Amino acid sequence: MIHSVPRPRLAAALLGLSLAVATLTGSAAPRFAIEGDRFLLDGKPHLIRSGEMHYPRIPREFWRERLRQAKAMGLNTVTTYVFWNLHEPEPGRFDFGGNLDVAAFIRTAKEEGLDVIVRPGPYICTELEFGGFPAWLLRTPGLRVRSMDPRFLSAVERYLHRTHQELAPLLSSRGGPILMMQVENEYGSYGRDRDYMQTIKRQMLDAGFDVPLFTSDGAGPTYFEGGPLPGVTAVINFDGDVADAKASFEHLKTFRPNGPRMVGEYWAGWFDHWGEQHHTTPPERAARTVDWFLDQGISFNLYMFHGGTSFAWMPGANYSRDMPYQPDTTSYDYDAPVDEAGRLTPKFHALREVIGRHLSAGETLPPLPAASAATIAVPRFALGESVSLWDALPALSAPVTTQLPRTMEDLQQNYGFVLYRNTVPADAQGKLSIEEVRDYANVFADGEPRGTLDRRFGERELDAGLKPGQRLDLLVENMGRINFGTRLDEERKGITRSVSVGGRALYDWTHFPLPLSDLSGLRYAKTGAEAPAGPRFWRGGFQLDRVGSTFLDTRGWGKGHVWINGRHLGRYWKIGPQQTLFVPAPWLRQGRNEVVVFDVDGAGGARSLQGLTDPVYETAPDALKPRTK
């Protein structure tokens, strides 16, 4: 005969048994859990006050200072993506050192009293080249990202397992600071493949990520159809004021009546595209909305708390109904509470005041940290040495010959430029046509500039005045692969199909891959007042008695890239809105600092630069007007 046990006594017995097992096995209850509509930290209800910042966009020497700033604003958590494309630059070759040491970043957060939310992707968007996917995925013909393509999933599995090796000791299931992790990223804005989302979830679990999982999607009914998963906490992303917040949570409640309420991304600012206006948002709007979150007991993550910089080749791109291609700027300042140089803004102080009014009993705001070291001005200095791209080619690239023009991916190249070279045939005359340019081409005949083709405007034809027998050079720049929307699989770079002159297709191409990852072989010479037009590397330098961050003023230059002491700062472009490049103090040194500029236009009169204490945002009046060819 089976005797029933009263439920309270049964529950107590089971609890005692679980505690005994935990004692025997040495395990303990996880620090963080999701129970019904609440987050629990150490068994107590917990409200997450988070801000986003990304370790690769912040020099490692600044991590602790930025984290202390987050704590001082009243945040208890920081959120970061994991950047697959930077951690696995080539298949199976991983890099988690230096500025990519994500585990060190998280340990530093813990030391500063902050918990962490990790978003490993594999897709992360974040205005990052190819949405964080490694460019080498596109070398496989027909491969489809964010799908059940087994070639893609095999690469994801390898990446997640390797990332777990770095993060395992830091998971909250082991007493660490990583509270929870996101499955994929805003998939509802991309597709409806439930099998794919379930597979990514399973891969995360199989890799060993045994912390609570969540999905994050835009706050609209259509996004909920593909993004959230059954049994997984769903959080929402949006911007706007209190009215927008209320409407967004009504959408969530209709779709998911139960579960904790959280804003995975509250867009407290916005990013910039080349040629468009610089974005700012009022501090008062962010403060009012965060005040409402706290009144309602809603957890949140400010996107961004500190944006930083998309150095080197990191910026991605978007597209819209009106613009087929919208490349992102190097700066990722985002009009965030902490600016690109690490300075506290009015938005920081407005949010700190609001958060300070909603602290739990016994909780106090930390004092403001000591002010960041002041930015410095660098007096104007000359770049008196140069070498043309044509003369530099032997030191930069080994030529590759094929019958048809090949993409950057066909050439086993991820980023940078490709120079395509041919000779105009004897019977060819008329317009130059390229199908198609990805993303910006400078056209030269016998080394002389003949015009440009800009993917932003869908430009594919140019009346370049070509003559038979002339050397035709097409310098094509990868301006960043699209990082959001359904066109990810199409983002191969360079020339993607064919080139013709007057309707006659050109064959037998010589390619010069130019990743520009090593400029040490360049041989410069002093340059006179009349340097020939065309793409050119310029070199100069300046002396510093005191090191500090600065903003390199690129006004007067055309379009190109800057390196300082061997570090690739990123892209500049005279169309704006960004007219300065942030130079972090740790990348400078007392004494002489060397600057190299690769100017692809070669038509600007600038031969000098200066460092400013503040950034400059100016957009050229005709930046978004297609040119007449």
XYZ file of C-alpha atoms in Angstrom:
629
model
C 0.000 0.000 0.000
C 1.304 3.433 -0.967
C 0.913 6.158 1.620
C 0.501 9.733 0.379
C 2.746 12.428 1.837
C 1.372 15.931 2.493
C 2.729 18.358 -0.116
C 4.525 20.689 2.360
C 6.330 17.753 3.937
C 7.133 16.321 0.475
C 8.536 19.637 -0.699
C 10.652 19.946 2.437
C 11.922 16.413 2.000
C 12.849 17.050 -1.631
C 14.571 20.301 -0.698
C 16.542 18.522 1.997
C 17.493 15.798 -0.456
C 18.670 18.333 -3.059
C 20.746 20.156 -0.449
C 22.291 16.894 0.662
C 23.156 16.001 -2.946
C 24.620 19.474 -3.483
C 26.742 19.077 -0.368
C 27.991 15.652 -1.428
C 28.768 16.743 -4.991
C 30.244 20.090 -4.031
C 27.809 21.916 -6.326
C 25.754 24.942 -5.364
C 22.639 26.629 -6.611
C 23.408 28.956 -9.542
C 23.829 32.637 -8.740
C 21.227 33.659 -11.313
C 17.893 32.170 -12.319
C 14.622 33.065 -14.014
C 11.513 32.165 -12.049
C 8.128 33.105 -13.464
C 8.165 36.827 -14.172
C 11.272 37.542 -12.070
C 15.017 37.435 -12.328
C 16.631 36.009 -9.194
C 20.159 36.784 -8.055
C 21.405 34.718 -5.125
C 17.785 33.686 -4.555
C 16.420 37.251 -4.351
C 14.373 39.242 -6.910
C 16.739 41.226 -9.105
C 16.329 44.154 -11.503
C 18.989 44.306 -14.212
C 20.343 47.802 -14.911
C 22.723 47.187 -17.774
C 24.726 49.166 -20.304
C 26.342 47.867 -23.482
C 30.020 48.244 -24.328
C 32.229 46.154 -26.588
C 35.771 45.166 -25.657
C 37.208 45.334 -29.249
C 35.944 48.912 -29.654
C 37.755 50.077 -26.501
C 41.536 49.876 -26.047
C 42.252 47.341 -23.307
C 44.003 49.998 -21.228
C 40.637 51.799 -20.933
C 38.467 48.812 -19.953
C 38.620 49.311 -16.204
C 37.944 53.031 -16.416
C 34.880 52.520 -18.622
C 33.560 49.804 -16.312
C 33.991 52.060 -13.290
C 32.045 54.734 -15.138
C 29.216 52.249 -15.725
C 29.143 51.370 -12.032
C 29.162 55.053 -11.079
C 26.146 55.754 -13.301
C 24.205 53.220 -11.248
C 24.439 50.182 -13.521
C 24.863 46.741 -12.010
C 25.543 44.867 -15.258
C 27.330 45.323 -18.581
C 26.412 43.595 -21.803
C 28.750 42.687 -24.643
C 28.659 40.806 -27.900
C 31.362 38.293 -28.786
C 32.972 39.163 -32.141
C 33.318 35.932 -34.108
C 34.932 37.609 -37.128
C 37.770 38.998 -34.985
C 38.252 35.865 -32.874
C 38.460 33.487 -35.863
C 40.021 35.544 -38.689
C 40.740 32.354 -40.663
C 39.038 28.962 -40.324
C 40.247 27.204 -37.186
C 42.725 29.961 -36.245
C 41.473 31.639 -33.068
C 42.665 34.773 -31.297
C 41.572 35.603 -27.747
C 44.594 37.693 -26.798
C 45.263 41.372 -26.208
C 42.257 43.523 -27.003
C 40.290 40.366 -27.887
C 40.656 38.795 -24.430
C 36.932 38.710 -23.690
C 37.481 36.646 -20.536
C 39.810 39.323 -19.143
C 37.195 41.978 -19.921
C 34.571 40.010 -17.997
C 36.919 39.368 -15.075
C 37.611 43.092 -14.906
C 33.872 43.768 -14.806
C 33.536 41.368 -11.896
C 36.375 43.092 -10.056
C 34.499 46.382 -10.455
C 31.304 44.896 -8.984
C 29.452 44.368 -12.251
C 27.700 41.319 -13.618
C 27.761 40.558 -17.346
C 25.340 39.533 -20.081
C 27.030 37.880 -23.071
C 25.663 37.781 -26.612
C 27.799 35.346 -28.617
C 25.706 35.412 -31.792
C 26.827 33.824 -34.040
C 25.178 36.814 -35.768
C 25.499 40.051 -33.775
C 24.706 42.932 -36.220
C 26.112 45.868 -34.138
C 26.984 47.891 -37.263
C 29.896 45.484 -37.650
C 31.360 44.165 -40.879
C 29.117 41.286 -42.079
C 27.205 41.402 -38.788
C 30.119 39.730 -37.009
C 30.347 36.749 -39.349
C 33.874 35.910 -40.574
C 34.301 37.008 -44.178
C 35.823 33.637 -45.082
C 32.378 32.048 -44.869
C 31.653 33.699 -48.236
C 34.534 31.856 -49.903
C 32.290 28.759 -50.004
C 30.001 29.043 -53.062
C 26.337 28.989 -52.158
C 26.851 28.972 -48.387
C 23.922 30.550 -46.554
C 24.433 32.144 -43.159
C 21.666 32.132 -40.520
C 20.278 28.922 -41.990
C 20.360 25.150 -41.667
C 23.198 24.975 -44.191
C 25.399 22.258 -42.614
C 28.601 24.036 -43.690
C 27.548 27.137 -41.790
C 26.350 25.218 -38.728
C 29.602 23.255 -38.556
C 31.554 26.528 -38.410
C 29.209 27.896 -35.735
C 29.619 24.768 -33.628
C 33.416 25.072 -33.714
C 33.225 28.773 -32.772
C 30.816 28.217 -29.855
C 32.872 25.377 -28.396
C 36.058 27.425 -28.608
C 34.346 30.439 -27.009
C 33.098 28.234 -24.169
C 36.714 27.319 -23.379
C 37.317 31.008 -22.640
C 34.109 31.720 -20.730
C 33.318 28.498 -18.836
C 34.805 29.539 -15.451
C 32.912 32.841 -15.626
C 29.386 31.438 -16.022
C 26.928 32.110 -13.216
C 26.281 28.367 -13.042
C 29.822 28.187 -11.658
C 29.475 31.246 -9.457
C 30.799 33.638 -12.095
C 29.529 37.029 -13.294
C 27.919 35.927 -16.601
C 24.229 35.952 -15.685
C 22.698 34.872 -18.962
C 23.365 34.597 -22.684
C 21.469 35.441 -25.839
C 20.495 32.949 -28.533
C 21.374 34.435 -31.954
C 20.325 38.101 -32.323
C 17.123 39.743 -33.591
C 16.366 36.765 -35.809
C 12.750 37.903 -36.103
C 13.989 40.752 -38.311
C 15.552 38.211 -40.672
C 13.627 34.971 -40.972
C 11.087 32.454 -39.666
C 13.127 29.247 -39.515
C 12.324 27.741 -36.101
C 14.556 24.758 -36.796
C 17.514 27.101 -37.214
C 16.852 28.922 -33.945
C 16.357 25.666 -32.068
C 19.622 24.395 -33.551
C 21.585 27.441 -32.365
C 20.080 27.004 -28.907
C 21.055 23.338 -28.907
C 24.582 24.163 -30.061
C 24.967 26.625 -27.184
C 23.816 24.019 -24.677
C 26.023 21.342 -26.222
C 28.989 23.705 -26.035
C 28.410 23.924 -22.271
C 26.638 27.270 -21.847
C 24.374 26.160 -19.000
C 23.169 29.605 -17.885
C 19.677 31.009 -18.560
C 19.181 31.850 -22.230
C 17.094 34.586 -23.871
C 16.181 35.963 -27.291
C 16.056 39.627 -28.224
C 13.910 41.120 -30.994
C 12.351 44.317 -32.198
C 9.158 45.235 -30.374
C 6.612 44.464 -33.068
C 4.263 41.553 -33.777
C 5.999 40.583 -37.024
C 9.367 40.212 -35.305
C 7.906 37.859 -32.702
C 6.903 35.368 -35.395
C 10.475 34.264 -36.043
C 12.701 35.361 -33.182
C 11.537 34.094 -29.770
C 11.695 30.422 -28.819
C 9.265 28.422 -26.666
C 10.522 28.139 -23.129
C 13.181 30.823 -23.629
C 12.832 34.290 -22.103
C 12.001 36.921 -24.743
C 13.206 40.505 -24.377
C 12.578 43.424 -26.719
C 14.537 46.193 -28.448
C 13.320 49.700 -29.288
C 13.945 53.431 -29.006
C 11.722 56.410 -28.345
C 9.905 57.906 -25.388
C 7.643 56.517 -22.682
C 4.731 56.143 -25.090
C 6.870 53.953 -27.358
C 7.959 51.900 -24.345
C 4.357 51.303 -23.277
C 3.319 50.260 -26.778
C 6.312 47.947 -27.087
C 5.525 46.111 -23.877
C 1.878 45.785 -24.887
C 3.072 43.961 -28.014
C 5.245 41.708 -25.881
C 2.431 40.995 -23.423
C 0.115 39.951 -26.251
C 2.708 37.561 -27.584
C 4.245 36.369 -24.304
C 1.907 37.070 -21.338
C 4.304 35.573 -18.799
C 7.985 35.986 -18.076
C 10.238 38.803 -16.886
C 10.007 42.145 -18.628
C 13.265 43.470 -20.025
C 14.527 45.800 -22.730
C 17.426 43.975 -24.349
C 18.422 47.134 -26.213
C 17.082 50.556 -25.368
C 18.623 52.699 -28.099
C 19.839 55.693 -26.120
C 21.540 57.074 -29.236
C 22.187 56.083 -32.841
C 24.993 55.427 -35.334
C 26.112 57.311 -38.457
C 26.412 56.475 -42.154
C 28.874 58.187 -44.447
C 27.223 61.082 -46.249
C 24.338 61.444 -43.799
C 23.831 63.750 -40.827
C 25.393 63.027 -37.437
C 22.806 61.559 -35.049
C 22.095 62.858 -31.569
C 19.209 62.219 -29.173
C 18.102 64.395 -26.239
C 19.346 63.297 -22.796
C 15.899 64.119 -21.387
C 14.230 61.487 -23.557
C 16.508 58.702 -22.353
C 16.140 59.851 -18.731
C 12.311 59.912 -18.891
C 12.140 56.466 -20.446
C 14.602 54.849 -18.033
C 12.688 56.485 -15.169
C 9.549 54.740 -16.446
C 11.381 51.400 -16.702
C 12.445 51.667 -13.082
C 8.984 52.757 -11.913
C 7.527 49.681 -13.606
C 10.174 47.241 -12.366
C 11.452 46.625 -15.914
C 15.026 45.507 -16.430
C 16.952 47.246 -19.204
C 20.150 47.413 -21.211
C 21.234 50.782 -22.604
C 22.521 50.427 -26.143
C 25.101 51.919 -26.018
C 26.504 52.990 -22.650
C 29.824 53.607 -24.383
C 30.135 53.012 -28.121
C 33.823 53.529 -28.762
C 35.350 53.124 -32.216
C 35.019 50.623 -35.065
C 38.745 50.601 -35.771
C 40.400 49.372 -38.953
C 38.013 47.426 -41.213
C 35.311 46.842 -38.558
C 32.476 49.144 -39.774
C 29.579 47.450 -41.519
C 26.816 48.830 -43.714
C 23.065 48.958 -44.215
C 20.698 49.467 -47.124
C 17.302 51.086 -47.467
C 14.529 51.592 -49.969
C 16.186 54.800 -51.150
C 19.854 53.833 -50.832
C 21.157 50.462 -52.057
C 24.171 50.746 -49.770
C 24.862 52.800 -46.620
C 28.388 52.332 -45.209
C 28.938 53.075 -41.510
C 31.490 55.537 -40.183
C 34.599 54.611 -38.232
C 33.315 56.372 -35.116
C 30.821 54.399 -33.041
C 30.305 57.224 -30.546
C 26.533 56.528 -30.755
C 25.790 59.739 -28.806
C 26.215 57.504 -25.763
C 26.394 58.536 -22.070
C 30.190 58.136 -22.286
C 31.632 59.585 -25.481
C 34.208 58.087 -27.823
C 37.077 59.589 -25.795
C 35.680 58.314 -22.472
C 34.204 61.613 -21.267
C 30.972 61.782 -19.271
C 28.201 63.547 -21.213
C 25.012 65.325 -20.076
C 23.207 62.065 -20.911
C 25.369 60.256 -18.343
C 24.506 62.721 -15.596
C 20.789 62.719 -16.465
C 20.641 58.921 -16.278
C 22.695 58.788 -13.082
C 20.261 61.156 -11.392
C 17.284 59.018 -12.447
C 18.873 55.727 -11.393
C 19.907 57.271 -8.080
C 16.237 57.867 -7.251
C 15.349 54.186 -7.738
C 18.000 52.338 -5.769
C 17.124 49.419 -3.512
C 17.202 49.760 0.250
C 20.770 50.018 1.448
C 22.125 50.653 -2.052
C 24.056 53.846 -2.835
C 25.596 55.305 -5.949
C 29.376 55.031 -6.055
C 31.208 58.341 -6.263
C 32.058 59.583 -9.726
C 35.422 58.226 -10.828
C 38.269 60.606 -11.427
C 37.851 62.411 -14.731
C 39.445 60.797 -17.749
C 42.748 62.284 -18.786
C 42.027 65.343 -20.893
C 42.292 65.016 -24.647
C 45.211 66.865 -26.156
C 45.751 69.080 -29.175
C 48.573 68.185 -31.539
C 49.976 71.129 -33.527
C 49.728 70.812 -37.287
C 52.479 68.619 -38.726
C 53.561 67.860 -42.268
C 53.532 64.579 -44.144
C 56.481 65.307 -46.383
C 57.240 61.827 -47.718
C 55.137 59.726 -50.043
C 55.048 56.849 -52.488
C 52.433 56.239 -55.175
C 50.382 53.081 -55.121
C 51.810 52.133 -58.521
C 55.369 52.227 -57.176
C 54.352 50.499 -53.934
C 52.639 47.515 -55.579
C 55.650 45.145 -55.505
C 55.944 45.626 -51.725
C 52.228 45.188 -51.085
C 50.909 42.452 -53.335
C 51.685 39.464 -55.523
C 49.665 39.605 -58.771
C 47.026 37.012 -59.588
C 45.922 36.489 -63.207
C 42.574 35.063 -64.310
C 40.382 35.268 -67.381
C 37.507 36.994 -65.561
C 37.642 39.470 -62.661
C 37.512 37.674 -59.328
C 35.923 38.773 -56.078
C 37.894 39.543 -52.953
C 36.694 36.245 -51.492
C 37.914 34.331 -54.574
C 41.320 35.856 -53.877
C 41.234 34.523 -50.267
C 41.100 38.108 -48.995
C 38.797 39.468 -46.299
C 39.210 43.261 -46.180
C 40.907 46.190 -47.879
C 41.207 46.907 -51.604
C 41.741 45.007 -54.826
C 43.441 46.626 -57.821
C 42.111 45.184 -61.097
C 44.373 45.784 -64.133
C 43.747 45.316 -67.853
C 44.482 46.914 -71.221
C 41.776 48.586 -73.280
C 41.351 46.464 -76.452
C 41.979 47.957 -79.864
C 38.321 47.794 -80.895
C 36.829 48.990 -77.577
C 35.448 52.478 -77.153
C 32.631 54.086 -75.206
C 31.507 53.902 -71.599
C 33.109 51.761 -68.955
C 30.561 49.385 -67.370
C 31.143 47.329 -64.231
C 28.693 44.684 -63.003
C 29.012 45.434 -60.181
C 31.233 47.504 -57.885
C 31.442 46.429 -54.262
C 31.727 49.074 -52.973
C 33.681 52.037 -54.361
C 35.912 52.151 -57.428
C 38.515 54.690 -58.462
C 39.139 54.449 -62.216
C 42.530 55.212 -63.788
C 43.824 55.257 -67.360
C 47.609 55.021 -67.605
C 47.726 55.998 -63.931
C 45.611 59.136 -64.403
C 42.304 59.492 -62.463
C 39.223 59.231 -64.686
C 36.396 59.129 -62.130
C 34.698 56.974 -59.517
C 31.793 54.571 -59.168
C 29.882 54.594 -55.865
C 27.668 51.691 -54.807
C 25.635 54.026 -52.582
C 23.972 55.309 -55.749
C 24.033 52.062 -57.737
C 26.580 53.538 -60.140
C 27.795 51.061 -62.762
C 28.761 53.172 -65.786
C 31.362 55.868 -66.331
C 32.313 57.851 -69.411
C 36.008 57.594 -68.652
C 37.345 58.659 -72.060
C 39.275 55.408 -72.464
C 41.397 54.804 -75.555
C 42.668 51.535 -77.074
C 45.978 50.423 -75.639
C 45.621 52.331 -72.378
C 46.310 50.602 -69.080
C 43.038 50.394 -67.159
C 43.250 50.234 -63.367
C 40.206 49.803 -61.136
C 40.957 50.300 -57.429
C 37.970 48.785 -55.605
C 37.468 49.262 -51.858
C 35.498 47.038 -49.518
C 33.605 49.689 -47.518
C 32.097 47.122 -45.145
C 29.783 44.189 -45.708
C 26.087 44.740 -45.011
C 25.316 43.740 -41.420
C 21.507 43.811 -41.240
C 18.681 42.470 -43.376
C 18.274 39.654 -45.862
C 21.201 40.453 -48.185
C 23.979 39.044 -46.005
C 24.670 36.080 -48.298
C 25.241 38.409 -51.265
C 28.039 40.465 -49.703
C 31.024 39.382 -51.760
C 33.368 42.251 -52.467
C 35.398 43.690 -55.326
C 33.997 43.210 -58.833
C 31.297 40.580 -58.680
C 30.595 39.889 -62.378
C 32.129 41.570 -65.416
C 33.716 44.680 -66.897
C 33.160 46.025 -70.390
C 34.135 49.030 -72.491
C 31.579 50.110 -75.080
C 29.766 46.821 -74.624
C 32.886 44.722 -75.243
C 33.722 42.460 -72.284
C 37.287 42.578 -70.985
C 39.155 39.346 -70.271
C 42.563 38.331 -68.921
C 42.777 40.328 -65.707
C 45.643 40.910 -63.340
C 44.602 41.333 -59.719
C 46.627 42.907 -56.926
C 45.071 41.992 -53.540
C 45.641 44.848 -51.094
C 44.645 43.901 -47.533
C 47.119 46.569 -46.325
C 47.878 44.507 -43.234
C 51.619 45.176 -43.498
C 52.975 48.516 -44.716
C 56.523 47.953 -43.486
C 57.880 47.331 -46.975
C 56.933 50.735 -48.360
C 59.799 52.964 -49.488
C 58.999 56.654 -49.201
C 60.713 59.651 -50.765
C 60.545 63.346 -50.054
C 57.743 64.786 -52.106
C 57.862 68.091 -53.914
C 55.086 70.609 -54.295
C 53.669 68.911 -57.397
C 53.025 65.293 -56.535
C 51.316 63.402 -59.378
C 47.597 62.786 -58.913
C 46.449 59.329 -57.951
C 46.399 57.042 -54.906
C 49.382 57.651 -52.662
C 50.783 56.725 -49.262
C 51.934 59.720 -47.230
C 54.189 59.599 -44.176
C 54.959 62.135 -41.477
C 55.054 62.447 -37.732
C 54.917 64.575 -34.617
C 56.601 64.830 -31.235
C 54.801 64.516 -27.890
C 56.030 65.515 -24.467
C 52.765 64.344 -22.887
C 50.573 61.523 -24.166
C 46.809 61.902 -24.369
C 43.931 60.913 -26.615
C 43.264 63.215 -29.550
C 41.072 63.556 -32.640
C 43.027 63.594 -35.898
C 41.594 66.288 -38.177
C 41.237 64.861 -41.700
C 39.554 67.887 -43.271
C 41.285 68.794 -46.510
C 41.971 65.165 -47.371
C 39.778 63.187 -49.752
C 39.079 59.554 -48.959
C 41.308 56.954 -47.405
C 42.753 55.362 -44.276
C 45.142 56.355 -41.483
C 47.683 54.371 -39.454
C 49.475 55.757 -36.402
C 52.478 53.945 -34.957
C 51.402 50.958 -37.019
C 47.825 50.931 -35.662
C 45.042 51.187 -38.212
C 42.678 53.926 -37.003
C 40.159 53.464 -39.797
C 38.548 55.221 -42.729
C 38.072 58.940 -43.372
C 35.999 60.518 -46.148
C 35.528 64.172 -46.892
C 31.761 63.796 -47.363
C 31.354 63.460 -43.562
C 29.708 63.570 -41.160
C 32.846 62.293 -39.421
C 35.745 64.657 -40.072
C 38.100 63.437 -37.328
C 39.536 60.075 -36.296
C 39.837 59.170 -32.620
C 43.394 58.356 -31.538
C 43.522 56.579 -28.126
C 46.267 57.707 -25.785
C 47.672 54.149 -25.359
C 48.430 54.084 -29.088
C 50.661 57.167 -28.771
C 54.064 57.543 -27.141
C 56.320 60.211 -25.783
C 58.739 61.345 -28.424
C 58.121 60.762 -32.120
C 54.873 59.300 -33.450
C 54.636 58.118 -37.055
C 51.536 58.669 -39.187
C 50.785 57.022 -42.545
C 47.871 58.139 -44.722
C 46.655 56.211 -47.768
C 44.667 58.745 -49.768
C 42.864 57.087 -52.679
C 41.567 60.294 -54.256
C 45.005 61.842 -54.535
C 43.391 65.110 -55.588
C 43.224 66.892 -52.227
C 45.675 69.643 -51.453
C 46.308 68.518 -47.893
C 49.842 67.563 -46.906
C 49.382 67.997 -43.166
C 47.300 66.948 -40.168
C 46.599 68.182 -36.657
C 45.090 66.707 -33.500
C 42.034 68.335 -31.916
C 40.610 68.029 -28.413
C 37.082 67.362 -29.732
C 35.544 65.588 -32.705
C 34.210 67.450 -35.738
C 30.990 66.446 -37.488
C 30.255 68.157 -40.796
C 28.385 66.691 -43.747
C 29.174 67.881 -47.266
C 26.105 69.551 -48.848
C 26.098 67.236 -51.876
C 27.066 64.039 -50.013
C 23.876 62.177 -50.952
C 23.480 63.511 -54.494
C 24.392 61.075 -57.288
C 27.011 62.497 -59.600
C 26.331 63.155 -63.295
C 28.595 60.935 -65.308
